[in-house]
mmCIF file of C-alpha atoms in Angstrom:
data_model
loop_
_atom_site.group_PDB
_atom_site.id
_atom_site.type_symbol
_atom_site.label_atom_id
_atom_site.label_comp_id
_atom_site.label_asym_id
_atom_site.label_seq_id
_atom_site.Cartn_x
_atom_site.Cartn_y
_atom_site.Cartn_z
ATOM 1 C CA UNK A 1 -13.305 -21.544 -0.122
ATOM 2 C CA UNK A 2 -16.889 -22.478 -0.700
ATOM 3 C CA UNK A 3 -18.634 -19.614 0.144
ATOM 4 C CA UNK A 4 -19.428 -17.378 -2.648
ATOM 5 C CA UNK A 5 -18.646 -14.212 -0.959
ATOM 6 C CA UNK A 6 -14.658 -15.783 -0.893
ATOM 7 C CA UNK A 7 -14.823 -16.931 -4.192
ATOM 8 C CA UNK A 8 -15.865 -13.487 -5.457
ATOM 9 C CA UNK A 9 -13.074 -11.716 -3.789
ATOM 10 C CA UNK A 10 -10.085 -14.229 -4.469
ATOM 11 C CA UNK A 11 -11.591 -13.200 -8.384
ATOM 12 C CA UNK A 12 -11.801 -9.544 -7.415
ATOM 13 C CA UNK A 13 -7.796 -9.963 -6.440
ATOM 14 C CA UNK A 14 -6.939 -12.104 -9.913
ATOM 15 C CA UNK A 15 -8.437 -8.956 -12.026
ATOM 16 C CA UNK A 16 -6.761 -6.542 -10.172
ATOM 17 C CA UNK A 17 -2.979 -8.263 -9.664
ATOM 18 C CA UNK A 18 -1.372 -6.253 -12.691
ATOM 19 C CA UNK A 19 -2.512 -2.518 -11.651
ATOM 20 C CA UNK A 20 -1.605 -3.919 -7.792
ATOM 21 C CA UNK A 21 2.344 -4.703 -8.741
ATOM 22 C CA UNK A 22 1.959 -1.539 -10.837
ATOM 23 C CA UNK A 23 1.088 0.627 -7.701
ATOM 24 C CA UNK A 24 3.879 -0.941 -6.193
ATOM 25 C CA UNK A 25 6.429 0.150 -8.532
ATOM 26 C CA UNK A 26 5.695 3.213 -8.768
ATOM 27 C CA UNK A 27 5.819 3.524 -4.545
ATOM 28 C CA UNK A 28 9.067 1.402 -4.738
ATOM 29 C CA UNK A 29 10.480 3.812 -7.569
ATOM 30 C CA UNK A 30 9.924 7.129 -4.926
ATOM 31 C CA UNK A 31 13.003 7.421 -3.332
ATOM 32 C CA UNK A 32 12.812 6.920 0.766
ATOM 33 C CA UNK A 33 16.465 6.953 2.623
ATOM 34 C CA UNK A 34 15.780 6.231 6.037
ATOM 35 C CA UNK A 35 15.180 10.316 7.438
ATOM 36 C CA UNK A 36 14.321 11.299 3.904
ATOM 37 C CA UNK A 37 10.757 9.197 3.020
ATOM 38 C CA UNK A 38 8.473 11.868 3.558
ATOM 39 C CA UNK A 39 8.027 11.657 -0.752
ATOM 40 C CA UNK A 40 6.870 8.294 -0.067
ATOM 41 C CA UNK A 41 4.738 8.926 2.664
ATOM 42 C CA UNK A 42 3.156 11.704 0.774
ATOM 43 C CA UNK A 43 2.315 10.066 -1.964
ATOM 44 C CA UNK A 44 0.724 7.333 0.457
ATOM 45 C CA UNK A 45 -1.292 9.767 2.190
ATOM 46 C CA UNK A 46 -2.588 10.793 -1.438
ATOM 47 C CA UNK A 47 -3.511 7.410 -2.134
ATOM 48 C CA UNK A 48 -5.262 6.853 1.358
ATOM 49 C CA UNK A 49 -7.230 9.979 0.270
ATOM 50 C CA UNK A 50 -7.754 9.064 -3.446
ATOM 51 C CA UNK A 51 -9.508 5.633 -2.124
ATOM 52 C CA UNK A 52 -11.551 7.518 0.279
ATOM 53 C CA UNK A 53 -10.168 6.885 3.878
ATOM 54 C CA UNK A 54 -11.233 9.955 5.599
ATOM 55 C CA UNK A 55 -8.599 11.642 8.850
ATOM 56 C CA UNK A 56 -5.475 11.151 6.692
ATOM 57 C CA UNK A 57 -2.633 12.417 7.965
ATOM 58 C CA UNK A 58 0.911 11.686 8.016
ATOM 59 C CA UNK A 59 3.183 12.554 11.491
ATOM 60 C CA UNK A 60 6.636 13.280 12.175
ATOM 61 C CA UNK A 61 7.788 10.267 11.736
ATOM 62 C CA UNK A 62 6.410 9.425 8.350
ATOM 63 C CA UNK A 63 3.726 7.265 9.208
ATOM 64 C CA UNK A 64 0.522 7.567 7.203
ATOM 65 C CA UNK A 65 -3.209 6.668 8.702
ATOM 66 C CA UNK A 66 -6.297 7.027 7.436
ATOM 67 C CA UNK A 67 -10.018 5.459 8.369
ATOM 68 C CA UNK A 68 -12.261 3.977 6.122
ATOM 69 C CA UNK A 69 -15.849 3.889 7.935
ATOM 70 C CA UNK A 70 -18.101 1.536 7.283
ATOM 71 C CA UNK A 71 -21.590 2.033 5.634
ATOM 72 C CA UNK A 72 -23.473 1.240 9.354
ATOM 73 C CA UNK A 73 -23.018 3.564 12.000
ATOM 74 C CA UNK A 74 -24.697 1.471 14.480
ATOM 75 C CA UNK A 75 -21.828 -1.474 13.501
ATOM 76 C CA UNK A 76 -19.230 -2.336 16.266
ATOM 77 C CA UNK A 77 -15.863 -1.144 15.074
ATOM 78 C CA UNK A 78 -13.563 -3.453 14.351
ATOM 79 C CA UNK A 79 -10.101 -1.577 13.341
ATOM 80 C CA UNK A 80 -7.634 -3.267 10.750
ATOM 81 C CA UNK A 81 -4.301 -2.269 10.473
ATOM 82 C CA UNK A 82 -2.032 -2.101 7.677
ATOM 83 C CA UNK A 83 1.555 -1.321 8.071
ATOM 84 C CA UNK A 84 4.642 -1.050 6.194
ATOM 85 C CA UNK A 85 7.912 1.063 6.398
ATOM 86 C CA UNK A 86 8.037 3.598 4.150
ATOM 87 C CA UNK A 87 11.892 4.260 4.746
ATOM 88 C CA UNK A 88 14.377 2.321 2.485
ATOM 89 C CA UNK A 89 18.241 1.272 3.195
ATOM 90 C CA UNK A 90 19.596 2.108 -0.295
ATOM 91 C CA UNK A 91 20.517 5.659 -0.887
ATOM 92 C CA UNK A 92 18.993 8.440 -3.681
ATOM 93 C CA UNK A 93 19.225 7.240 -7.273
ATOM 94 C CA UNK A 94 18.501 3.511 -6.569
ATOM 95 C CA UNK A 95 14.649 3.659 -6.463
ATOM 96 C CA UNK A 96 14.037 3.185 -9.652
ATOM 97 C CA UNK A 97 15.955 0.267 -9.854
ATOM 98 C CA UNK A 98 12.677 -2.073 -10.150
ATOM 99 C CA UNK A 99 12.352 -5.119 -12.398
ATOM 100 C CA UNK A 100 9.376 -7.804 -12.688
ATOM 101 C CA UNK A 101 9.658 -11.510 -13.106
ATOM 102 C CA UNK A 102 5.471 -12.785 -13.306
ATOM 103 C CA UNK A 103 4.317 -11.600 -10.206
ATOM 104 C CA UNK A 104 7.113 -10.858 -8.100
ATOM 105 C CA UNK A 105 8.802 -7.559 -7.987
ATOM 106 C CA UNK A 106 12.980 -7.480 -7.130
ATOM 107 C CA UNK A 107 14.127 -3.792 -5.940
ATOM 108 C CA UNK A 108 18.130 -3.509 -5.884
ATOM 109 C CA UNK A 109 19.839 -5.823 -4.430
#
């Protein structure tokens, strides 16, 4: 917590909490049945793209993976993984079922 390089990006995470939760309403509010997320993954893959991973693709399956390559091509590797399931157990029409209290989001219930 001292180092300045932590401090800058626990600020960097403060500015951008609001447009964070609203990125994940609008995922939440695409409709994803488990078989039937490949809107959501799509529109995940078009965000991977958007922020610049490079290799996006999205499989069979639905899952969505992208690289983001560092600036030194001499750097060891060091892969980090983000995953989440892009299926949902409620059924069409209940997406959009979203509501915000502060900085939590509730999806149906």
């Amino acid at each position: 917590m001292e180092q300045e390089d932590v401090k800058q990006c626990l600020t960097q995470i403060q500015e951008e909490e609001e447009s964070v939760l609203e990125f994940q309403k609008q995922i939440a509010m695409i409709d994803g049945p488990t078989f039937q997320e490949t809107p959501r993954a799509k529109a995940m893959e078009a965000c991977f793209s958007e922020l610049g991973l490079e290799d996006v693709t999205c499989d069979e399956l639905g899952n969505v993976y992208g690289t983001l390559y560092g600036e030194d091509p001499e750097a060891t590797c060091l892969p980090i993984v983000i995953e989440a399931h892009c299926d949902t157990v409620f059924p069409f029409g209940t997406a959009g079922e979203i509501r915000q209290e502060n900085s939590v989001l509730y999806g149906p219930a």
